[in-house]
Amino acid sequence: MLEMRVSGFRLLLLVSCFICKSKGAIVPALIMFGDSIVDVGNNNNLLSIVKSNFPPYGRDFINQRPTGRFCNGKLAVDFTAEYLGFSSYQTAFLNREASNENLLIGANFASASSGYYDATSVPFGAIPLTRQLSYYRTYQNRVTRMIGRERARTLFSKAIHILSAGSSDFIQNYYVNPLLNLLNTPDQFSDVLMRSYSDFIQNLYELGARRIGVISLPPMGCLPAAITLFGFGNKSCVERLNHDAVMFNTKLEHTTQRLMHRHSGLKLVAFNVYQPLLDIINNPYDSGFFEAKRACCGTGTIETSFLCNSLSIGTCSNATGYVFWDGFHPTEAVNELLAGQLLGQGISLIS
């Protein structure tokens, strides 16, 4: 009898923590999948060559400490969590902090250098989307044990799930993989990725997710590292890559609409980050920036992950005027603007 009372008290305590943690938030939980755009530190715990848990990463984050975010400060999903009313950020699922009541406001399963195409993650030791989904099932079981099946089912269905993928598939795989180039045109490769995207959304739906936002490709040809790698000495955006991104995003939007019509009760939004980011790059001064071609870290041309470190020569002292923090990722200032754009586009997910 005493054991039953203790178990009942523990359940009540966890439910109270759930209500307290999400109090003031518009949705009960925020759950992230994908790549470095939303990874908050899962790669810290992997034998991966793609990490950012060292300076100067995180120098403008809370307590000026690196967390595994590929940024000088907050990611767009961090600002999204704030805008939705959460008092703390969703933790990386592989971190030690991912336990008990911390999981009741959601979790982050993203892994830098992963993509829709599972093979993309292999050379970098990243977590492919299929395994991220497996971790999500584990997460669901843990939450269900904590707060009960009905409360958990409600949490999963009302939570916002965010997916960011695709850039690594092109920049770190397709464009540098002669075999993929031989077997597929960019259009055909996009179709391969769309099938993986459809399967992922189908699996999430079967697991009870009903509110999902997927982030489009950025203007890939304007990323400093892409200009360096694929621009052949030209300092302008690589239009071929931007064309591929537009083509992919068009397919993403069409596939998203088909999936939403196919699944009853599913709210699925394709977030367009391409145009807002391109507008900032083309007209940086209008948004308060002065540097849109060169990144803050190091020479600003290629440095990312271990190449962007405390010994990197040339790192800027103040990133607020820069569009890009490293060769692939925006600064905190840009992430804040993009988060506002995403919130506006995703009203249907919270209504």
Tab-separated table of C-alpha atoms in Angstrom:
chain	number	residue	atom	x	y	z
A	1	MET	CA	0.000	0.000	0.000
A	2	LEU	CA	2.825	2.373	0.902
A	3	GLU	CA	4.530	1.574	-2.409
A	4	MET	CA	1.324	2.423	-4.272
A	5	ARG	CA	1.074	5.762	-2.416
A	6	VAL	CA	4.672	6.612	-3.263
A	7	SER	CA	4.122	5.717	-6.922
A	8	GLY	CA	0.948	7.801	-6.990
A	9	PHE	CA	2.706	10.737	-5.349
A	10	ARG	CA	5.565	10.495	-7.849
A	11	LEU	CA	3.098	10.528	-10.761
A	12	LEU	CA	1.341	13.560	-9.270
A	13	LEU	CA	4.689	15.306	-8.842
A	14	LEU	CA	5.701	14.657	-12.454
A	15	VAL	CA	2.347	15.848	-13.777
A	16	SER	CA	2.733	18.988	-11.651
A	17	CYS	CA	6.207	19.525	-13.137
A	18	PHE	CA	4.705	19.084	-16.613
A	19	ILE	CA	2.067	21.747	-15.930
A	20	CYS	CA	4.588	24.051	-14.256
A	21	LYS	CA	7.247	23.740	-16.957
A	22	SER	CA	4.839	24.390	-19.822
A	23	LYS	CA	2.844	27.024	-17.913
A	24	GLY	CA	2.598	30.111	-20.079
A	25	ALA	CA	3.651	28.219	-23.205
A	26	ILE	CA	1.241	28.185	-26.141
A	27	VAL	CA	1.945	24.502	-26.822
A	28	PRO	CA	2.944	21.750	-24.359
A	29	ALA	CA	6.194	20.747	-26.047
A	30	LEU	CA	8.627	21.511	-28.852
A	31	ILE	CA	10.413	18.622	-30.563
A	32	MET	CA	13.227	18.965	-33.117
A	33	PHE	CA	14.761	16.676	-35.732
A	34	GLY	CA	17.345	17.182	-38.431
A	35	ASP	CA	20.730	18.811	-38.912
A	36	SER	CA	23.051	21.508	-37.553
A	37	ILE	CA	20.486	24.263	-38.071
A	38	VAL	CA	18.578	22.862	-35.073
A	39	ASP	CA	21.173	20.641	-33.312
A	40	VAL	CA	21.709	21.889	-29.735
A	41	GLY	CA	24.400	19.408	-28.733
A	42	ASN	CA	23.639	15.820	-29.671
A	43	ASN	CA	26.890	15.560	-31.623
A	44	ASN	CA	28.816	16.376	-28.434
A	45	ASN	CA	28.272	12.784	-27.368
A	46	LEU	CA	29.196	11.127	-30.668
A	47	LEU	CA	32.425	10.040	-32.296
A	48	SER	CA	31.759	12.687	-34.906
A	49	ILE	CA	34.082	15.017	-36.770
A	50	VAL	CA	31.336	17.660	-36.827
A	51	LYS	CA	31.096	19.372	-33.438
A	52	SER	CA	30.849	22.853	-31.978
A	53	ASN	CA	31.178	22.372	-28.216
A	54	PHE	CA	34.281	24.559	-27.974
A	55	PRO	CA	35.102	28.285	-28.336
A	56	PRO	CA	34.448	30.525	-30.101
A	57	TYR	CA	31.106	28.767	-30.612
A	58	GLY	CA	28.631	29.882	-27.958
A	59	ARG	CA	30.564	32.991	-26.956
A	60	ASP	CA	27.340	35.062	-27.005
A	61	PHE	CA	25.121	32.318	-25.563
A	62	ILE	CA	24.019	32.091	-21.925
A	63	ASN	CA	27.106	32.307	-19.668
A	64	GLN	CA	29.239	32.623	-22.826
A	65	ARG	CA	29.684	28.878	-23.007
A	66	PRO	CA	29.662	26.551	-26.041
A	67	THR	CA	26.853	24.002	-25.988
A	68	GLY	CA	27.143	22.271	-29.351
A	69	ARG	CA	25.063	24.878	-31.188
A	70	PHE	CA	26.589	25.903	-34.503
A	71	CYS	CA	26.337	29.587	-33.754
A	72	ASN	CA	27.825	32.363	-31.666
A	73	GLY	CA	24.612	32.349	-29.618
A	74	LYS	CA	21.025	31.207	-29.969
A	75	LEU	CA	19.579	29.183	-32.820
A	76	ALA	CA	16.305	30.057	-34.498
A	77	VAL	CA	14.625	27.212	-32.561
A	78	ASP	CA	15.811	28.764	-29.283
A	79	PHE	CA	14.053	31.999	-30.175
A	80	THR	CA	11.040	29.957	-31.279
A	81	ALA	CA	10.899	28.327	-27.836
A	82	GLU	CA	10.981	31.781	-26.232
A	83	TYR	CA	8.265	33.134	-28.527
A	84	LEU	CA	6.060	30.147	-27.708
A	85	GLY	CA	6.391	30.935	-24.003
A	86	PHE	CA	8.810	28.281	-22.742
A	87	SER	CA	10.959	29.323	-19.798
A	88	SER	CA	13.782	26.946	-20.749
A	89	TYR	CA	15.116	25.365	-23.929
A	90	GLN	CA	14.483	21.813	-25.060
A	91	THR	CA	17.608	19.782	-24.357
A	92	ALA	CA	19.591	17.495	-26.641
A	93	PHE	CA	18.234	13.986	-26.143
A	94	LEU	CA	21.709	12.458	-25.760
A	95	ASN	CA	22.732	14.936	-23.061
A	96	ARG	CA	22.647	13.982	-19.397
A	97	GLU	CA	20.158	16.805	-18.803
A	98	ALA	CA	17.583	14.916	-20.862
A	99	SER	CA	15.880	13.214	-17.951
A	100	ASN	CA	12.598	13.198	-16.095
A	101	GLU	CA	10.740	16.524	-16.071
A	102	ASN	CA	13.142	18.148	-18.583
A	103	LEU	CA	11.617	15.893	-21.232
A	104	LEU	CA	8.107	17.110	-20.536
A	105	ILE	CA	8.603	20.283	-22.585
A	106	GLY	CA	10.031	18.338	-25.527
A	107	ALA	CA	13.438	17.233	-26.719
A	108	ASN	CA	15.918	17.779	-29.511
A	109	PHE	CA	17.057	14.806	-31.629
A	110	ALA	CA	18.906	16.740	-34.361
A	111	SER	CA	22.449	15.896	-35.385
A	112	ALA	CA	24.778	18.105	-37.425
A	113	SER	CA	25.585	16.658	-40.895
A	114	SER	CA	22.527	14.426	-41.028
A	115	GLY	CA	20.056	14.621	-43.891
A	116	TYR	CA	17.014	13.078	-45.504
A	117	TYR	CA	19.367	10.617	-47.194
A	118	ASP	CA	20.693	8.350	-44.445
A	119	ALA	CA	24.025	7.790	-46.209
A	120	THR	CA	24.778	11.517	-45.889
A	121	SER	CA	25.433	11.159	-42.161
A	122	VAL	CA	27.768	8.149	-42.366
A	123	PRO	CA	31.147	9.808	-43.150
A	124	PHE	CA	30.591	12.353	-40.390
A	125	GLY	CA	29.428	10.038	-37.622
A	126	ALA	CA	26.109	11.882	-37.364
A	127	ILE	CA	22.715	10.477	-36.369
A	128	PRO	CA	20.600	9.678	-39.461
A	129	LEU	CA	16.934	10.630	-39.450
A	130	THR	CA	15.851	6.997	-39.127
A	131	ARG	CA	17.780	6.688	-35.857
A	132	GLN	CA	16.515	10.077	-34.667
A	133	LEU	CA	13.042	8.639	-35.122
A	134	SER	CA	14.052	5.597	-33.075
A	135	TYR	CA	15.243	7.896	-30.276
A	136	TYR	CA	11.883	9.676	-30.485
A	137	ARG	CA	10.099	6.374	-29.853
A	138	THR	CA	12.296	5.886	-26.780
A	139	TYR	CA	11.436	9.416	-25.679
A	140	GLN	CA	7.718	8.725	-26.081
A	141	ASN	CA	7.979	5.617	-23.916
A	142	ARG	CA	9.785	7.536	-21.182
A	143	VAL	CA	7.244	10.373	-21.196
A	144	THR	CA	4.358	7.889	-21.159
A	145	ARG	CA	5.802	6.173	-18.099
A	146	MET	CA	6.110	9.538	-16.365
A	147	ILE	CA	2.688	11.104	-16.951
A	148	GLY	CA	0.455	8.288	-18.200
A	149	ARG	CA	-0.759	7.237	-21.613
A	150	GLU	CA	-3.591	9.757	-22.086
A	151	ARG	CA	-1.602	12.808	-21.003
A	152	ALA	CA	1.322	11.668	-23.115
A	153	ARG	CA	-0.885	11.152	-26.167
A	154	THR	CA	-2.209	14.699	-25.755
A	155	LEU	CA	1.316	16.086	-25.364
A	156	PHE	CA	2.553	14.386	-28.557
A	157	SER	CA	-0.447	15.457	-30.626
A	158	LYS	CA	-0.365	19.099	-29.491
A	159	ALA	CA	3.416	19.484	-29.488
A	160	ILE	CA	5.064	21.262	-32.411
A	161	HIS	CA	7.565	19.052	-34.234
A	162	ILE	CA	10.224	20.816	-36.315
A	163	LEU	CA	12.343	19.205	-39.032
A	164	SER	CA	15.375	20.775	-40.739
A	165	ALA	CA	17.273	18.772	-43.353
A	166	GLY	CA	18.526	18.780	-46.922
A	167	SER	CA	21.498	21.154	-46.969
A	168	SER	CA	23.965	18.455	-45.924
A	169	ASP	CA	22.486	16.096	-48.505
A	170	PHE	CA	23.521	18.481	-51.258
A	171	ILE	CA	26.618	20.299	-49.998
A	172	GLN	CA	28.281	17.470	-48.082
A	173	ASN	CA	27.130	14.611	-50.278
A	174	TYR	CA	25.618	15.149	-53.711
A	175	TYR	CA	27.920	17.930	-54.929
A	176	VAL	CA	31.080	16.123	-53.799
A	177	ASN	CA	30.029	12.531	-54.562
A	178	PRO	CA	30.854	11.551	-58.179
A	179	LEU	CA	28.686	8.426	-57.998
A	180	LEU	CA	25.576	10.328	-56.899
A	181	ASN	CA	26.250	12.894	-59.624
A	182	LEU	CA	26.547	10.140	-62.196
A	183	LEU	CA	23.350	8.370	-61.154
A	184	ASN	CA	21.151	11.383	-60.457
A	185	THR	CA	20.485	14.865	-61.732
A	186	PRO	CA	19.727	17.412	-58.985
A	187	ASP	CA	16.054	17.013	-59.862
A	188	GLN	CA	16.220	13.221	-59.493
A	189	PHE	CA	18.165	13.475	-56.243
A	190	SER	CA	15.516	15.845	-54.899
A	191	ASP	CA	12.906	13.203	-55.684
A	192	VAL	CA	14.911	10.668	-53.660
A	193	LEU	CA	14.952	13.110	-50.731
A	194	MET	CA	11.216	13.736	-51.087
A	195	ARG	CA	10.530	10.039	-50.632
A	196	SER	CA	12.560	10.054	-47.420
A	197	TYR	CA	10.718	13.177	-46.267
A	198	SER	CA	7.344	11.558	-46.952
A	199	ASP	CA	8.333	8.412	-45.070
A	200	PHE	CA	9.529	10.473	-42.100
A	201	ILE	CA	6.288	12.457	-41.878
A	202	GLN	CA	4.264	9.247	-42.239
A	203	ASN	CA	6.177	7.689	-39.336
A	204	LEU	CA	5.739	10.781	-37.168
A	205	TYR	CA	2.015	10.787	-37.919
A	206	GLU	CA	1.716	7.130	-36.920
A	207	LEU	CA	3.461	7.992	-33.653
A	208	GLY	CA	0.818	10.603	-32.874
A	209	ALA	CA	2.388	13.837	-34.137
A	210	ARG	CA	-0.199	16.198	-35.623
A	211	ARG	CA	1.618	19.551	-35.772
A	212	ILE	CA	4.777	19.521	-37.879
A	213	GLY	CA	6.862	22.261	-39.463
A	214	VAL	CA	9.604	21.514	-41.991
A	215	ILE	CA	12.290	24.085	-42.778
A	216	SER	CA	13.133	24.639	-46.434
A	217	LEU	CA	16.605	24.796	-47.914
A	218	PRO	CA	18.360	28.158	-47.588
A	219	PRO	CA	19.985	29.889	-50.568
A	220	MET	CA	22.801	27.313	-50.501
A	221	GLY	CA	24.831	29.098	-53.123
A	222	CYS	CA	25.239	32.124	-50.848
A	223	LEU	CA	26.744	30.276	-47.893
A	224	PRO	CA	30.375	31.445	-47.523
A	225	ALA	CA	31.726	27.883	-47.602
A	226	ALA	CA	29.656	27.056	-50.699
A	227	ILE	CA	31.038	30.116	-52.503
A	228	THR	CA	34.556	28.990	-51.576
A	229	LEU	CA	34.034	25.358	-52.558
A	230	PHE	CA	31.878	25.734	-55.665
A	231	GLY	CA	32.320	29.337	-56.826
A	232	PHE	CA	35.553	28.780	-58.778
A	233	GLY	CA	37.045	31.999	-57.415
A	234	ASN	CA	33.930	34.085	-57.948
A	235	LYS	CA	32.838	35.885	-54.772
A	236	SER	CA	29.169	36.027	-55.730
A	237	CYS	CA	26.465	33.507	-54.821
A	238	VAL	CA	26.666	30.289	-56.808
A	239	GLU	CA	23.452	30.460	-58.829
A	240	ARG	CA	23.515	26.775	-59.759
A	241	LEU	CA	23.202	25.834	-56.087
A	242	ASN	CA	20.481	28.405	-55.488
A	243	HIS	CA	18.567	27.055	-58.472
A	244	ASP	CA	18.742	23.564	-56.981
A	245	ALA	CA	17.490	24.908	-53.645
A	246	VAL	CA	14.503	26.608	-55.296
A	247	MET	CA	13.677	23.414	-57.203
A	248	PHE	CA	13.910	21.352	-54.002
A	249	ASN	CA	11.769	23.822	-52.056
A	250	THR	CA	9.071	23.740	-54.728
A	251	LYS	CA	8.938	19.958	-54.466
A	252	LEU	CA	8.910	20.252	-50.670
A	253	GLU	CA	5.897	22.551	-50.748
A	254	HIS	CA	3.974	20.306	-53.146
A	255	THR	CA	4.832	17.157	-51.169
A	256	THR	CA	3.807	18.896	-47.954
A	257	GLN	CA	0.392	19.761	-49.384
A	258	ARG	CA	-0.158	16.185	-50.586
A	259	LEU	CA	0.812	14.747	-47.199
A	260	MET	CA	-1.504	17.099	-45.355
A	261	HIS	CA	-4.462	16.204	-47.580
A	262	ARG	CA	-3.706	12.502	-47.183
A	263	HIS	CA	-3.629	12.471	-43.365
A	264	SER	CA	-6.655	13.482	-41.339
A	265	GLY	CA	-5.984	16.057	-38.642
A	266	LEU	CA	-2.394	16.718	-39.742
A	267	LYS	CA	-1.169	20.318	-39.663
A	268	LEU	CA	1.992	20.423	-41.772
A	269	VAL	CA	3.772	23.633	-42.760
A	270	ALA	CA	6.771	24.105	-45.062
A	271	PHE	CA	8.682	27.051	-43.611
A	272	ASN	CA	10.273	29.201	-46.306
A	273	VAL	CA	13.657	30.413	-45.029
A	274	TYR	CA	15.088	30.751	-48.533
A	275	GLN	CA	13.585	34.128	-49.402
A	276	PRO	CA	13.941	35.845	-46.001
A	277	LEU	CA	17.621	34.844	-45.779
A	278	LEU	CA	18.268	35.795	-49.414
A	279	ASP	CA	16.709	39.216	-48.779
A	280	ILE	CA	19.076	39.749	-45.833
A	281	ILE	CA	22.072	38.640	-47.918
A	282	ASN	CA	21.172	40.873	-50.872
A	283	ASN	CA	20.281	43.894	-48.743
A	284	PRO	CA	22.160	43.475	-45.455
A	285	TYR	CA	22.094	47.162	-44.499
A	286	ASP	CA	18.293	47.182	-44.543
A	287	SER	CA	18.357	44.623	-41.713
A	288	GLY	CA	21.215	46.183	-39.757
A	289	PHE	CA	24.106	44.093	-41.107
A	290	PHE	CA	27.263	45.161	-42.945
A	291	GLU	CA	28.858	41.812	-43.930
A	292	ALA	CA	26.923	39.189	-45.898
A	293	LYS	CA	29.645	37.354	-47.830
A	294	ARG	CA	32.345	36.703	-45.252
A	295	ALA	CA	31.539	34.845	-42.028
A	296	CYS	CA	32.705	36.043	-38.619
A	297	CYS	CA	34.835	33.027	-37.713
A	298	GLY	CA	38.413	32.901	-39.007
A	299	THR	CA	38.883	33.971	-42.614
A	300	GLY	CA	35.126	33.745	-43.045
A	301	THR	CA	35.429	31.629	-46.163
A	302	ILE	CA	35.322	27.982	-45.088
A	303	GLU	CA	35.761	27.555	-41.325
A	304	THR	CA	33.149	25.349	-39.672
A	305	SER	CA	33.278	22.864	-36.800
A	306	PHE	CA	36.903	22.122	-35.779
A	307	LEU	CA	38.220	24.616	-38.348
A	308	CYS	CA	36.400	27.335	-36.413
A	309	ASN	CA	38.267	27.345	-33.119
A	310	SER	CA	39.853	29.667	-30.570
A	311	LEU	CA	43.055	29.764	-32.638
A	312	SER	CA	41.330	30.721	-35.898
A	313	ILE	CA	43.007	33.873	-37.182
A	314	GLY	CA	40.762	36.755	-38.195
A	315	THR	CA	37.642	35.977	-36.146
A	316	CYS	CA	35.579	39.133	-35.717
A	317	SER	CA	35.194	40.659	-32.258
A	318	ASN	CA	31.476	41.440	-32.662
A	319	ALA	CA	29.234	39.183	-34.736
A	320	THR	CA	26.116	41.361	-34.627
A	321	GLY	CA	26.895	42.983	-37.983
A	322	TYR	CA	27.576	39.678	-39.730
A	323	VAL	CA	24.978	37.549	-41.510
A	324	PHE	CA	27.041	34.362	-41.102
A	325	TRP	CA	28.827	33.093	-38.026
A	326	ASP	CA	30.823	30.324	-39.741
A	327	GLY	CA	31.027	28.960	-43.265
A	328	PHE	CA	27.545	27.436	-43.169
A	329	HIS	CA	25.536	28.909	-40.293
A	330	PRO	CA	23.884	32.270	-39.551
A	331	THR	CA	24.681	34.455	-36.567
A	332	GLU	CA	22.382	34.763	-33.584
A	333	ALA	CA	21.164	38.122	-34.918
A	334	VAL	CA	20.014	36.531	-38.178
A	335	ASN	CA	18.526	33.551	-36.353
A	336	GLU	CA	16.361	35.954	-34.363
A	337	LEU	CA	14.996	37.503	-37.550
A	338	LEU	CA	14.397	34.106	-39.150
A	339	ALA	CA	12.605	32.843	-36.030
A	340	GLY	CA	10.174	35.739	-36.320
A	341	GLN	CA	9.530	34.791	-39.931
A	342	LEU	CA	8.949	31.148	-39.021
A	343	LEU	CA	6.518	32.094	-36.280
A	344	GLY	CA	4.485	34.140	-38.729
A	345	GLN	CA	4.419	31.321	-41.278
A	346	GLY	CA	3.504	28.711	-38.665
A	347	ILE	CA	0.413	30.292	-37.139
A	348	SER	CA	-1.674	27.289	-38.204
A	349	LEU	CA	0.463	25.042	-35.980
A	350	ILE	CA	-0.560	26.888	-32.812
A	351	SER	CA	-4.149	27.761	-33.662
